[in-house]
């Protein structure tokens, strides 16, 4: 047989010495052929490394046997953020024992992410997708609903009734926890180095920082947006610490930003925590290994991914949107990077 092309059921029929219809019956478990013929056809299919065509499987109502996950983040940040590695590990854990795979793609922009969903669904490549970094008025969620594509959102609140369910962690409450802790330490000038404001969880954090600042007439708080990269985090920290009235505490949206900020403080001779306290919204081995180790909100991101994968598997089998489910609990892990504000 010629090489370099896809094996077809006609090739299997020729090798097994049976008709094409007999091959179809045998491979699809339908009656009409003897068990001896069925086993011979299956063995030939294995010998020829035959795989069913996804479009044909779709017409037959078969599952693709894979879920999709698109990461729309700058590629340079993905290798440094432990969040994504832990989340993907958790998704894989949630697929353990199911023979379901995961199709992963890093998109360059929002348009490529949208087109990927269309291509995957048209080509029967995946049975559903996990969506991260939801936005307010999210075009992706509208597209997935229009396609009828099962999806689960990793977000900051339960989804509205009838929408794709979410596995959620309350970022507004998490921000309140951090700010109350810093206020208890006597901090009134608190800065927030955030991710992109278009992300829903970032917007919730920024809103909470503003609301919290409004409760303290002597306080001063601001949020500085970044793209999550170490370079942007360093630049934001340098600007904050160079001001006439610098903050006594800085809260960073992830571990990469926090470590970059710690490096800038050292570079500028600003002592941590004596002169400025540092807190990260993400925990990781990286922020536990630097000195001083950085205070952070701790969550089990592996479990978060696992819960999302399990919910998506159930959503794929359901004819109606399932209820949202809470993610793992957040706890504040206090380390050496925070202390009482200097008088």
XYZ file of C-alpha atoms in Angstrom:
343
model
C 0.000 0.000 0.000
C 1.197 3.524 -0.754
C 2.597 5.506 2.181
C 2.148 9.170 3.047
C -1.656 9.124 2.992
C -4.409 8.328 5.456
C -5.499 4.693 5.696
C -9.124 4.270 4.572
C -11.724 1.572 5.165
C -11.223 0.594 1.492
C -7.603 -0.280 2.350
C -8.795 -2.382 5.279
C -11.387 -4.132 3.104
C -8.772 -4.978 0.461
C -6.332 -6.355 3.066
C -9.022 -8.341 4.931
C -10.693 -9.646 1.750
C -14.161 -8.365 2.656
C -16.520 -5.670 1.422
C -16.384 -2.040 2.533
C -19.798 -2.410 4.181
C -18.526 -5.391 6.163
C -15.616 -3.269 7.402
C -18.065 -0.543 8.483
C -20.213 -3.081 10.341
C -17.188 -4.579 12.055
C -15.549 -1.342 13.155
C -18.779 0.230 14.396
C -19.897 -2.830 16.367
C -22.996 -3.345 14.256
C -24.571 -6.738 13.452
C -24.201 -8.214 9.969
C -20.790 -9.902 10.142
C -19.526 -12.917 12.022
C -17.309 -12.547 15.090
C -14.444 -14.128 13.135
C -14.746 -11.501 10.390
C -15.167 -8.720 12.945
C -11.939 -9.678 14.723
C -10.027 -10.062 11.435
C -11.120 -6.580 10.304
C -10.146 -5.046 13.649
C -6.755 -6.695 13.535
C -6.111 -5.380 10.022
C -7.195 -1.911 11.181
C -4.662 -2.095 14.001
C -1.938 -3.347 11.659
C -2.577 -0.433 9.290
C -2.763 2.073 12.172
C -6.203 3.181 11.032
C -7.902 6.044 12.872
C -11.538 7.098 12.330
C -12.011 10.380 10.499
C -13.342 13.039 12.871
C -15.989 14.290 10.437
C -17.282 10.777 9.905
C -17.394 10.227 13.643
C -19.332 13.449 14.054
C -21.931 12.317 11.536
C -22.272 9.099 13.496
C -22.745 10.966 16.760
C -19.464 9.720 18.234
C -17.483 11.751 20.732
C -14.164 13.322 19.738
C -12.594 12.016 22.925
C -10.808 15.290 23.709
C -11.435 18.588 25.479
C -9.919 21.903 24.391
C -7.986 24.556 26.291
C -6.822 27.810 24.666
C -4.297 30.067 26.401
C -4.538 33.632 25.124
C -1.582 35.146 26.962
C 1.794 36.468 25.787
C 3.945 33.397 25.164
C 6.826 34.942 27.112
C 4.767 34.936 30.325
C 3.590 31.324 30.134
C 6.953 29.786 30.946
C 7.303 31.798 34.141
C 3.794 31.590 35.627
C 3.399 28.416 37.678
C -0.381 28.929 37.650
C -0.724 27.535 34.136
C 1.419 24.468 34.729
C -0.548 23.660 37.879
C -3.893 24.280 36.161
C -3.005 22.033 33.214
C -1.792 19.323 35.612
C -5.125 19.519 37.394
C -7.087 19.278 34.140
C -5.122 16.173 33.198
C -5.809 14.739 36.648
C -9.519 15.341 36.099
C -9.311 13.280 32.894
C -7.454 10.368 34.480
C -8.984 7.001 33.676
C -11.419 8.377 31.085
C -9.389 7.935 27.857
C -10.208 11.593 27.161
C -7.321 13.741 25.953
C -6.683 17.484 26.020
C -5.994 19.665 22.982
C -3.936 22.717 24.004
C -3.286 25.812 21.907
C -1.553 29.129 22.672
C -3.408 31.880 20.772
C -1.755 35.093 19.634
C -4.858 37.217 20.180
C -8.605 37.153 20.792
C -9.448 36.641 17.107
C -7.290 33.523 16.909
C -8.917 32.155 20.056
C -12.388 32.643 18.570
C -11.389 31.071 15.255
C -9.878 28.116 17.104
C -13.193 27.389 18.793
C -14.979 27.516 15.438
C -12.432 25.203 13.801
C -12.467 22.730 16.672
C -16.250 22.510 16.675
C -16.633 22.324 12.892
C -13.956 19.663 12.667
C -15.270 17.676 15.637
C -11.847 18.023 17.254
C -13.083 18.478 20.821
C -16.252 17.773 22.789
C -16.007 20.912 24.920
C -13.607 23.553 26.223
C -12.354 25.110 29.448
C -12.238 28.920 29.300
C -10.046 31.082 31.535
C -9.665 34.832 32.073
C -13.346 35.696 31.505
C -14.092 39.267 30.510
C -17.141 41.377 31.083
C -19.408 41.037 28.033
C -17.201 38.160 26.853
C -17.432 37.534 23.094
C -15.996 34.031 23.546
C -18.858 32.911 25.769
C -21.425 34.268 23.286
C -19.725 32.342 20.459
C -19.590 29.087 22.429
C -23.290 29.445 23.300
C -24.143 30.092 19.637
C -22.146 27.032 18.587
C -23.799 24.893 21.243
C -20.319 23.895 22.396
C -20.119 22.604 25.995
C -17.852 24.816 28.081
C -16.790 25.523 31.640
C -15.409 28.859 32.837
C -12.691 29.251 35.452
C -13.922 32.533 36.915
C -14.598 34.781 39.887
C -18.307 34.133 40.496
C -21.084 31.656 39.637
C -22.411 31.970 36.100
C -25.907 33.343 35.459
C -28.683 30.768 35.158
C -28.671 29.084 31.760
C -25.093 30.079 30.955
C -21.979 27.908 30.814
C -21.163 26.882 34.402
C -18.081 28.131 36.199
C -15.660 26.860 38.784
C -15.177 30.052 40.712
C -13.060 31.716 43.359
C -14.278 35.052 44.729
C -11.544 37.539 43.779
C -13.426 40.401 45.390
C -13.459 38.641 48.755
C -9.817 37.600 48.297
C -8.808 41.230 47.730
C -10.717 42.274 50.827
C -8.793 39.668 52.860
C -5.424 41.040 51.718
C -6.356 44.692 52.231
C -7.801 44.107 55.701
C -4.618 42.294 56.716
C -2.446 45.168 55.509
C -4.661 47.740 57.199
C -4.383 45.749 60.453
C -0.614 46.139 60.099
C -1.075 49.903 59.932
C -0.670 50.378 56.161
C -2.625 53.247 54.630
C -0.694 53.874 51.407
C -1.256 50.658 49.469
C -0.533 50.170 45.770
C -1.851 47.395 43.527
C 0.151 46.153 40.511
C -2.494 44.384 38.444
C -2.903 42.384 35.283
C -4.901 43.610 32.250
C -8.079 45.407 33.444
C -10.195 43.730 30.745
C -9.990 40.456 32.669
C -12.965 40.097 34.968
C -10.943 38.964 37.985
C -8.572 41.919 37.562
C -11.481 44.365 37.303
C -12.993 42.923 40.482
C -9.704 43.387 42.316
C -9.325 46.969 41.065
C -12.924 47.761 42.065
C -12.331 46.365 45.539
C -9.119 48.384 45.960
C -11.013 51.568 45.027
C -13.901 50.754 47.333
C -11.550 49.965 50.188
C -9.669 53.219 49.693
C -12.953 55.090 49.947
C -13.487 53.825 53.487
C -10.283 55.473 54.764
C -9.998 59.262 54.378
C -6.316 59.146 55.319
C -5.479 56.311 52.948
C -4.049 56.392 49.443
C -4.454 53.468 47.051
C -3.948 53.017 43.326
C -3.860 50.202 40.781
C -1.227 50.054 38.034
C -2.095 47.705 35.127
C 0.504 45.430 33.468
C 0.584 42.513 31.029
C 1.728 40.119 33.809
C 5.327 40.123 32.546
C 8.319 40.565 34.864
C 9.440 43.580 32.833
C 6.109 45.362 33.271
C 6.019 44.468 36.968
C 9.497 45.871 37.486
C 8.627 49.088 35.653
C 5.440 49.581 37.678
C 7.257 48.982 40.970
C 10.078 51.334 40.012
C 7.561 54.091 39.284
C 5.697 53.521 42.552
C 8.859 53.530 44.670
C 10.218 56.640 42.901
C 7.223 58.806 43.741
C 7.243 61.642 46.232
C 4.956 59.670 48.543
C 5.707 56.023 47.982
C 3.416 53.234 49.210
C 4.164 51.335 52.388
C 2.695 48.148 50.868
C 2.319 46.793 47.325
C -0.048 43.989 46.307
C 0.857 42.146 43.094
C -1.587 40.186 40.939
C 0.714 37.182 40.470
C 3.967 35.635 41.608
C 6.015 36.829 38.605
C 5.062 40.452 39.240
C 5.768 40.090 42.972
C 9.259 38.649 42.492
C 10.046 41.339 39.929
C 8.867 43.964 42.406
C 11.014 42.473 45.160
C 14.039 42.705 42.857
C 13.373 46.380 42.133
C 13.029 47.170 45.836
C 16.437 45.589 46.458
C 17.918 47.471 43.498
C 16.637 50.786 44.895
C 17.741 50.119 48.460
C 14.145 49.901 49.701
C 14.022 47.322 52.479
C 11.340 44.623 52.508
C 9.427 44.532 54.813
C 10.872 47.398 56.891
C 10.185 50.086 54.261
C 7.581 48.383 52.087
C 5.527 45.215 52.507
C 4.878 42.959 49.515
C 1.947 40.560 48.943
C 1.150 38.301 45.973
C -2.267 37.077 44.857
C -0.600 33.859 43.615
C 1.465 31.403 45.613
C 4.275 29.308 44.106
C 7.597 27.702 44.915
C 9.265 30.782 43.426
C 7.912 33.233 45.995
C 8.585 30.822 48.839
C 12.247 30.458 47.822
C 13.170 34.148 47.404
C 14.358 36.118 50.418
C 12.428 37.441 52.077
C 9.751 34.864 51.238
C 6.615 36.614 50.002
C 3.255 36.652 51.776
C 0.566 35.339 49.425
C -2.930 34.065 48.937
C -2.666 30.294 48.620
C -5.038 28.133 46.596
C -4.766 24.618 45.241
C -4.561 25.419 41.514
C -4.150 21.729 40.643
C -7.481 21.030 42.340
C -9.006 24.026 40.543
C -8.079 22.477 37.180
C -9.301 19.073 38.278
C -12.692 20.455 39.316
C -13.016 22.290 35.988
C -12.239 19.118 33.995
C -14.707 17.011 35.991
C -17.445 19.628 35.584
C -16.777 19.830 31.826
C -16.986 16.050 31.481
C -20.378 16.152 33.198
C -21.502 19.141 31.113
C -20.650 17.300 27.881
C -23.039 14.512 28.902
C -25.790 16.890 30.053
C -28.487 18.381 27.838
C -28.835 21.515 29.997
C -26.278 23.849 31.616
C -25.178 22.504 34.986
C -24.906 24.677 38.115
C -21.609 26.423 38.848
C -19.366 25.055 41.585
C -16.984 26.758 44.024
C -13.269 26.276 43.608
C -10.783 25.465 46.384
C -10.652 27.683 49.456
C -8.193 30.588 49.535
C -5.982 31.098 52.579
C -3.545 33.884 53.440
C -0.008 32.531 53.903
C 1.900 35.106 55.931
C 5.666 35.137 55.325
C 8.620 37.467 55.825
C 7.708 40.092 53.203
C 5.049 41.795 55.351
C 5.379 43.684 58.627
C 3.833 46.579 60.493
C 4.006 49.892 58.693
C 6.783 52.168 59.862
C 5.468 54.963 62.112
